[in-house]
Structures are given as C-alpha cells and as structure tokens.
Coordinates of C-alpha atoms in Angstrom, one line a residue:
X1 CA 0.0 0.0 0.0
X2 CA 1.4 3.4 -1.0
X3 CA 1.0 6.4 1.4
X4 CA 1.0 10.0 0.2
X5 CA 4.0 12.0 1.5
X6 CA 2.9 14.8 3.8
X7 CA 3.8 18.4 3.1
X8 CA 7.1 19.3 4.6
X9 CA 7.6 22.8 6.1
X10 CA 11.0 24.5 5.7
X11 CA 12.4 27.9 6.3
X12 CA 12.2 28.6 2.6
X13 CA 8.7 27.3 1.9
X14 CA 6.8 24.1 1.5
X15 CA 7.6 20.9 -0.5
X16 CA 4.3 20.5 -2.4
X17 CA 5.5 17.2 -3.9
X18 CA 3.5 15.0 -6.2
X19 CA 1.9 12.9 -3.5
X20 CA 0.6 9.7 -5.1
X21 CA -0.5 8.7 -8.6
X22 CA -3.8 10.5 -8.9
X23 CA -4.8 12.9 -11.6
X24 CA -4.1 16.0 -9.4
X25 CA -0.5 14.9 -8.9
X26 CA -0.1 14.2 -12.7
X27 CA -1.5 17.7 -13.3
X28 CA 0.9 19.3 -10.9
X29 CA 3.9 17.5 -12.4
X30 CA 2.9 18.6 -15.9
X31 CA 2.6 22.2 -14.6
X32 CA 6.1 22.1 -13.3
X33 CA 7.4 20.6 -16.5
X34 CA 5.7 23.3 -18.5
X35 CA 6.9 26.0 -16.1
X36 CA 10.5 24.9 -16.5
X37 CA 10.1 24.9 -20.3
X38 CA 8.7 28.4 -20.2
X39 CA 11.7 29.7 -18.2
X40 CA 14.2 27.9 -20.5
X41 CA 12.5 29.5 -23.5
X42 CA 13.0 32.9 -21.9
X43 CA 16.7 32.1 -21.4
X44 CA 17.1 31.0 -25.0
X45 CA 15.6 34.3 -26.2
X46 CA 17.4 36.7 -23.9
X47 CA 20.4 35.4 -22.0
X48 CA 23.2 36.9 -24.2
X49 CA 23.4 40.6 -23.6
X50 CA 25.8 43.0 -25.4
X51 CA 29.4 43.3 -24.5
X52 CA 30.3 47.0 -25.1
X53 CA 33.9 48.1 -25.9
X54 CA 34.7 51.6 -24.7
X55 CA 36.8 53.7 -27.1
X56 CA 39.4 55.2 -24.8
X57 CA 42.5 56.2 -26.8
X58 CA 44.2 57.6 -23.7
X59 CA 44.5 54.1 -22.2
X60 CA 47.3 52.7 -24.3
X61 CA 47.2 49.0 -24.5
X62 CA 44.3 48.6 -22.1
X63 CA 40.9 47.6 -23.5
X64 CA 37.7 48.3 -21.4
X65 CA 34.5 46.3 -21.9
X66 CA 31.1 46.5 -20.2
X67 CA 28.6 43.6 -20.2
X68 CA 25.3 45.4 -20.6
X69 CA 22.8 43.5 -18.4
X70 CA 20.3 46.4 -18.7
X71 CA 19.1 44.9 -22.0
X72 CA 17.3 42.0 -20.3
X73 CA 13.5 42.0 -20.6
X74 CA 13.3 43.3 -17.0
X75 CA 16.1 45.8 -17.4
X76 CA 18.8 44.4 -15.1
X77 CA 21.4 41.8 -14.2
X78 CA 18.9 40.3 -11.8
X79 CA 16.9 38.9 -14.6
X80 CA 19.3 36.0 -14.7
X81 CA 19.2 35.5 -11.0
X82 CA 15.4 35.6 -10.8
X83 CA 15.1 32.9 -13.5
X84 CA 17.7 30.7 -11.7
X85 CA 16.1 31.1 -8.3
X86 CA 12.6 30.1 -9.6
X87 CA 14.1 27.2 -11.5
X88 CA 15.8 26.1 -8.3
X89 CA 12.5 26.2 -6.4
X90 CA 10.7 24.3 -9.2
X91 CA 13.3 21.6 -9.5
X92 CA 13.5 21.1 -5.7
X93 CA 9.8 20.7 -5.4
X94 CA 9.0 23.9 -3.5
X95 CA 7.0 25.6 -6.2
X96 CA 3.7 24.3 -7.6
X97 CA 0.8 25.7 -9.6
X98 CA -0.7 27.6 -6.6
X99 CA 2.4 28.6 -4.7
X100 CA 2.9 32.3 -3.6
X101 CA 6.4 33.4 -4.3
X102 CA 8.0 35.8 -1.7
X103 CA 11.3 37.6 -1.9
X104 CA 13.4 40.0 0.2
X105 CA 14.7 42.6 -2.2
X106 CA 15.8 46.2 -2.6
X107 CA 14.2 46.3 -6.0
X108 CA 15.7 44.8 -9.2
X109 CA 15.5 41.1 -8.1
X110 CA 11.8 41.7 -7.1
X111 CA 11.0 43.3 -10.5
X112 CA 12.5 40.3 -12.4
X113 CA 10.8 37.8 -10.1
X114 CA 7.5 39.5 -10.5
X115 CA 7.9 39.3 -14.2
X116 CA 8.4 35.5 -14.1
X117 CA 5.7 35.0 -11.5
X118 CA 3.2 36.7 -13.8
X119 CA 4.3 34.5 -16.7
X120 CA 3.7 31.4 -14.5
X121 CA 0.4 32.7 -13.1
X122 CA 1.7 32.8 -9.5
X123 CA 1.1 35.4 -6.8
X124 CA 4.3 37.3 -5.8
X125 CA 5.1 39.4 -2.8
X126 CA 8.2 41.6 -2.5
X127 CA 9.5 42.6 0.9
X128 CA 11.4 45.9 0.4
X129 CA 13.0 48.7 2.5
X130 CA 10.8 51.8 2.4
X131 CA 13.7 53.6 0.7
X132 CA 13.4 51.6 -2.5
X133 CA 13.2 53.7 -5.6
X134 CA 9.6 54.5 -6.7
X135 CA 10.2 53.2 -10.2
X136 CA 11.1 49.8 -9.0
X137 CA 8.0 49.6 -6.7
X138 CA 5.9 50.6 -9.7
X139 CA 7.5 48.0 -11.9
X140 CA 6.7 45.2 -9.4
X141 CA 3.1 46.4 -9.4
X142 CA 3.0 46.5 -13.2
X143 CA 3.9 42.8 -13.3
X144 CA 1.1 42.1 -10.8
X145 CA 3.3 41.8 -7.7
X146 CA 2.5 43.1 -4.2
X147 CA 4.9 44.9 -1.9
X148 CA 5.4 44.9 1.8
X149 CA 7.7 47.6 3.3
X150 CA 10.0 47.5 6.3
X151 CA 11.8 50.3 8.0
X152 CA 15.3 48.9 8.0
X153 CA 17.0 46.7 5.4
X154 CA 17.9 44.1 8.0
X155 CA 14.2 43.5 8.6
X156 CA 13.5 42.1 5.2
X157 CA 14.6 38.5 5.9
X158 CA 12.3 37.8 8.8
X159 CA 9.4 39.6 7.2
X160 CA 9.7 37.6 4.0
X161 CA 9.9 34.3 6.0
X162 CA 6.8 35.2 7.9
X163 CA 4.8 36.1 4.8
X164 CA 5.8 32.9 3.2
X165 CA 4.7 30.9 6.2
X166 CA 1.4 32.8 6.5
X167 CA 0.6 32.3 2.8
X168 CA 1.9 28.7 2.6
X169 CA 4.2 30.2 0.0
X170 CA 7.9 29.8 -0.9
X171 CA 10.6 32.3 0.2
X172 CA 13.0 32.5 -2.8
X173 CA 15.7 33.9 -0.5
X174 CA 18.2 35.3 -3.0
X175 CA 20.7 36.1 -0.3
X176 CA 21.1 32.4 0.6
X177 CA 20.5 30.6 -2.7
X178 CA 22.0 33.0 -5.3
X179 CA 25.4 31.2 -5.3
X180 CA 23.9 27.7 -5.7
X181 CA 20.9 28.3 -7.9
X182 CA 23.1 29.4 -10.9
X183 CA 25.0 26.7 -12.8
X184 CA 28.5 28.3 -12.6
X185 CA 30.2 25.7 -14.8
X186 CA 28.3 26.6 -18.1
X187 CA 24.7 26.9 -19.2
X188 CA 25.4 30.4 -20.6
X189 CA 25.8 32.0 -17.2
X190 CA 27.1 35.6 -17.2
X191 CA 30.7 34.3 -16.8
X192 CA 30.6 32.0 -19.8
X193 CA 28.9 34.6 -21.8
X194 CA 31.6 37.2 -21.1
X195 CA 34.5 34.8 -21.9
X196 CA 32.8 33.6 -25.1
X197 CA 32.2 37.2 -26.3
X198 CA 35.8 38.1 -25.5
X199 CA 37.2 35.3 -27.5
X200 CA 38.0 37.3 -30.7
X201 CA 39.2 40.5 -28.9
X202 CA 42.8 41.6 -28.9
X203 CA 43.2 40.5 -25.3
X204 CA 40.6 37.6 -25.1
X205 CA 41.4 36.6 -21.6
X206 CA 40.7 39.5 -19.3
X207 CA 43.3 40.6 -16.8
X208 CA 40.5 41.5 -14.5
X209 CA 36.7 41.2 -14.1
X210 CA 35.4 43.9 -11.8
X211 CA 32.0 43.4 -10.1
X212 CA 30.1 44.6 -7.1
X213 CA 28.2 42.3 -4.7
X214 CA 24.6 42.3 -3.5
X215 CA 23.8 38.7 -2.8
X216 CA 27.3 37.7 -3.9
X217 CA 25.9 35.3 -6.4
X218 CA 27.3 36.9 -9.5
X219 CA 30.8 37.3 -8.0
X220 CA 30.6 33.6 -6.9
X221 CA 29.6 32.5 -10.4
X222 CA 32.4 34.5 -12.0
X223 CA 35.1 33.5 -9.5
X224 CA 34.2 29.8 -9.7
X225 CA 34.0 29.8 -13.5
X226 CA 37.5 31.5 -13.8
X227 CA 39.0 28.7 -11.6
X228 CA 37.0 25.9 -13.3
X229 CA 38.3 27.0 -16.8
X230 CA 41.8 27.7 -15.6
X231 CA 41.9 31.3 -16.7
X232 CA 44.6 33.7 -15.4
X233 CA 41.9 36.4 -14.9
X234 CA 41.6 38.0 -11.5
X235 CA 38.3 39.0 -9.9
X236 CA 38.0 42.3 -8.1
X237 CA 34.8 42.9 -6.1
X238 CA 33.9 46.6 -5.3
X239 CA 31.9 47.3 -2.1
X240 CA 30.0 50.5 -1.3
X241 CA 29.8 52.3 2.0
X242 CA 27.9 50.8 4.9
X243 CA 28.4 47.2 3.5
X244 CA 30.2 44.6 5.5
X245 CA 31.4 42.5 2.6
X246 CA 34.8 44.2 2.4
X247 CA 35.4 43.8 6.1
X248 CA 34.4 40.2 5.9
X249 CA 36.9 39.7 3.1
X250 CA 39.7 41.2 5.3
X251 CA 38.7 39.5 8.6
X252 CA 36.9 36.3 7.6
X253 CA 34.3 37.2 10.3
X254 CA 30.9 36.1 9.0
X255 CA 29.1 37.5 12.0
X256 CA 29.7 41.1 11.0
X257 CA 26.7 43.4 10.9
X258 CA 26.1 47.1 10.0
X259 CA 23.8 49.6 11.5
X260 CA 22.5 51.1 8.3
X261 CA 21.9 49.8 4.7
X262 CA 23.8 50.8 1.6
X263 CA 22.7 53.9 -0.3
X264 CA 23.6 52.1 -3.5
X265 CA 20.5 50.0 -4.4
X266 CA 21.1 46.4 -5.2
X267 CA 24.6 46.1 -3.8
X268 CA 26.2 46.1 -0.3
X269 CA 24.6 44.5 2.7
X270 CA 24.4 45.1 6.4
X271 CA 25.2 41.5 7.1
X272 CA 27.4 38.8 5.5
X273 CA 25.1 37.0 3.2
X274 CA 25.5 33.2 2.8
X275 CA 25.9 33.6 -1.0
X276 CA 28.9 35.9 -0.6
X277 CA 32.1 33.7 -1.1
X278 CA 35.3 35.7 -0.4
X279 CA 37.5 32.7 -1.2
X280 CA 36.9 33.1 -4.9
X281 CA 37.7 36.8 -4.9
X282 CA 41.3 38.0 -5.7
X283 CA 41.0 41.6 -4.5
X284 CA 38.4 43.9 -3.0
X285 CA 38.0 47.7 -3.0
X286 CA 35.8 50.0 -0.8
X287 CA 34.2 52.9 -2.7
X288 CA 32.5 56.0 -1.2
X289 CA 28.9 56.6 -2.3
X290 CA 30.0 60.0 -3.8
X291 CA 32.5 58.1 -5.9
X292 CA 30.0 55.5 -7.1
X293 CA 27.5 58.2 -8.1
X294 CA 30.2 60.4 -9.7
X295 CA 31.5 57.5 -11.7
X296 CA 27.9 56.7 -12.7
X297 CA 27.5 60.2 -14.0
X298 CA 30.9 60.2 -15.9
X299 CA 30.1 56.8 -17.5
X300 CA 26.6 58.1 -18.5
X301 CA 28.2 61.1 -20.1
X302 CA 30.5 58.8 -22.1
X303 CA 27.7 56.4 -23.2
X304 CA 25.2 59.2 -23.9
X305 CA 22.6 57.3 -21.7
X306 CA 22.0 56.8 -18.0
X307 CA 23.3 53.9 -16.0
X308 CA 22.5 53.1 -12.3
X309 CA 24.6 53.7 -9.3
X310 CA 25.8 50.1 -8.8
X311 CA 27.2 50.3 -12.3
X312 CA 29.0 53.5 -11.1
X313 CA 30.5 51.4 -8.2
X314 CA 31.7 48.9 -10.7
X315 CA 33.1 51.5 -13.0
X316 CA 35.0 53.4 -10.3
X317 CA 36.7 50.2 -9.3
X318 CA 37.4 49.4 -13.0
X319 CA 39.0 52.8 -13.5
X320 CA 41.2 52.4 -10.4
X321 CA 42.4 49.0 -11.7
X322 CA 43.1 50.4 -15.1
X323 CA 45.1 53.3 -13.6
X324 CA 47.2 50.7 -11.7
X325 CA 47.8 48.8 -14.9
X326 CA 48.7 52.0 -16.7
X327 CA 51.2 53.0 -14.0
X328 CA 52.9 49.6 -14.1
X329 CA 53.1 49.5 -17.9
X330 CA 50.7 46.5 -18.2
X331 CA 48.5 45.8 -21.2
X332 CA 45.4 43.7 -21.4
X333 CA 41.6 43.9 -20.9
X334 CA 39.2 44.6 -18.1
X335 CA 35.6 43.7 -18.0
X336 CA 32.8 45.0 -15.8
X337 CA 29.0 45.1 -15.8
X338 CA 26.2 47.6 -16.5
X339 CA 23.8 46.3 -13.9
X340 CA 20.7 48.2 -14.8
X341 CA 19.2 51.3 -16.6
X342 CA 19.8 54.6 -14.9
X343 CA 16.3 55.9 -15.8
X344 CA 15.1 54.0 -12.8
X345 CA 16.8 56.5 -10.6
X346 CA 15.6 59.9 -11.9
X347 CA 14.2 60.8 -8.5
X348 CA 17.2 59.7 -6.5
X349 CA 20.8 59.5 -7.9
X350 CA 20.1 61.9 -10.7
X351 CA 18.2 64.3 -8.4
X352 CA 20.4 67.1 -6.9
X353 CA 18.0 67.7 -4.0
X354 CA 18.1 64.0 -3.1
X355 CA 21.9 64.0 -3.1
X356 CA 22.1 67.2 -1.1
X357 CA 19.8 65.8 1.6
X358 CA 22.2 62.9 2.1
X359 CA 25.4 65.0 1.9
X360 CA 26.5 63.1 -1.3
X361 CA 28.8 65.2 -3.4
X362 CA 29.5 63.3 -6.7
X363 CA 31.0 66.1 -8.8
X364 CA 34.7 65.8 -7.7
X365 CA 34.6 62.1 -8.6
X366 CA 32.7 62.7 -11.8
X367 CA 35.5 65.1 -12.8
X368 CA 38.1 62.6 -11.6
X369 CA 36.7 59.7 -13.7
X370 CA 36.0 62.0 -16.8
X371 CA 39.6 63.3 -16.6
X372 CA 40.9 59.7 -16.5
X373 CA 38.9 58.6 -19.5
X374 CA 40.1 61.6 -21.5
X375 CA 43.7 61.7 -20.4
X376 CA 44.6 58.3 -18.9
X377 CA 45.8 60.1 -15.8
X378 CA 44.4 59.2 -12.4
X379 CA 44.4 62.2 -10.1
X380 CA 43.3 61.5 -6.5
X381 CA 40.3 63.6 -5.2
X382 CA 41.5 66.0 -2.5

C-alpha cells in the first residue's frame, strides 16, 4: 500500500510534492514541466546581452569592456538570478501551480521575479525597505506583484519568511541561494557569456573582471568559472559604503553586521550573506557613495545614456584597476558590468536635491573619472 507524502515545512517554503499517482499529482507535475520549459525559452531568447567596448585612446594597450545587463527584458542583471532562483525552487519541489512566491529585495530582483511569477500565473510578494526607488516599486506592481515595506534593510529577511509561512508560499531567498541556484560551470551564465564574447578580442582573456556584490551570487559564479576553466583572470569585487562584505573579506568574520543599509541600491549588505564567497575573490575595494555616483555620471556622459549607481560602483573600481595597470606599464583587458538602466533613478541618484539631503557630493569624482577617461591620468580627489 502506498502512502502519500505529507507536506514538509522548511524555512524557505513548502515541499508541495507529487503525493501519489492520482490525476491531481499528474497535473501538478505537468505544470512544473511546462513552467521549466517556459523559463528555458526565456533564457534562450534573452540570455546573451551585449558586450560593449569603450573607445578610450588615452588608455594605451588597455581595453575596457562592459557587459550590458540592462538589456534583459526586466532591465537588469537580476533577470538571470530571478530565473535561476525560480528554476531552483521548481526543481527542488518547492513551487507548484498555486504557490505564492515571496522575496526580500531592494528592487531589481523583485522586479524580475514579479515578471516571471506573472508568466507562471503565480502570486508574488516583494518585501522591500521603504527607501526603495519609486520606479522599482511601480515595476513590481505593473507585473502584478504586491509589496510589503520594512523600516530597516535588516528586517527584510524575517518579514519575508513570515509572509511565506502565513501564505503557505515559498521564500525564494536570493541572499542564501544565489550562489547555488546558478550553474557556474556553463549553461550560458554571465561568466561563460563574457568569456565567449571576449574570444575574438585583442586580449581575449581579461586581466580583471570587476564586479560589485549584492547577494554575492554573480561574483561567486564568475570566480568559480574562472577557476574551473583555468583562466589567469583576477576577480575584483567593489563594495559600497555601509556594507560589511569588504570587512568580511579582510577579517573572515561572518558575524559582522552594520547599523545602516547601503545607499547604492542592489549592492552592499548590512550582514554577511550566505551567498557571498570571499574565497573566490582576488581583490576587494571599498568605494565611497560619492565616488559611485560620480562614476555613474561620468560613464553616463560617455555612453550618452544613463546607468545606475551600482554600475558606477563597478566602473569606479574598474578605472582604479586600469590606472594601476597603466602606471605599471601593463597591457590587457578589463571587463565589468552595466547592472541596470539609470532611468530607474531619476528621483534619486540623478536628483540634486536627493543627493544634497544625504550629503553626497559626486562632482569631484565625476570630474576625476572623466579626466581619467580623457587623459589616462588618475588624479586623487582631495
């Protein structure tokens, strides 16, 4: 005699399972199969984003490239992560045809997850800090998602768990599962895409890949892929103010916590997230918020379009690395990432009043980066 498996409660949701052999179980299994096929079709259509080469004649022998993740259907790097997290939940038996999806997010991940939830016909709840940009909140709503706000970024975790428990839903938990939900060996992840697109460039193996960390999942994927393929590339992770990742890298203390959240949406955390893997990182930099936003503005000037502040963090770190290579007479290539579209931040990072209220002064760093791009000379900000 066969006995149906009971539902199993976990911190991340419920195992809805397939139970026995009745028609409802067959229907649920077909739904999961169809859901996975839908997500795989999306990956086939949209996974390869453009790799932009910047024309910078002043940087002799150094080629600069930016992987433009803003061209995904949901406008950010987190499109890849959202798809991977939902696939992870489906394949582990946590997501079924009536599961409510719940996430703790400062914006972009929630937007992408709301997009996929809508395609799958599932309810979605995003738990966000109240400081999240209005455009991201509106985007979640446009995709049919709901939002729940908390006062402090550190409160998102418990609130998301509680909502998942109350709804019988599944907490996607990007901060825990980002590093394991993505197939870091291949499957056209961002690392494989970068190295494939670089294969015909003058310096096909980058000297450096420069990346910031939010969950730590992307840096973990890139660092693992570099080691797996045996490349000589080094990984530099750039951390914003009020994030503990840099301090964790230096001290190996995983219990570190911060009192406030990062002002740069999508990156930096007030605690050491489980998906942050310092052992695959070769070097880390700490970047002031004013420098992140100044570099964001300088790069936007160069590209003739807006990028977001996390891209500015990446780009400031890239310019610093390029300046060190230039000073040492090294040649080669550096790759970084355009994380999302800057038009999401018209009311914040591109708003002088918003910056003034927070004592953020980007102009000295905007001038520093612009001068470097034009002249190849890195002049420290006084």
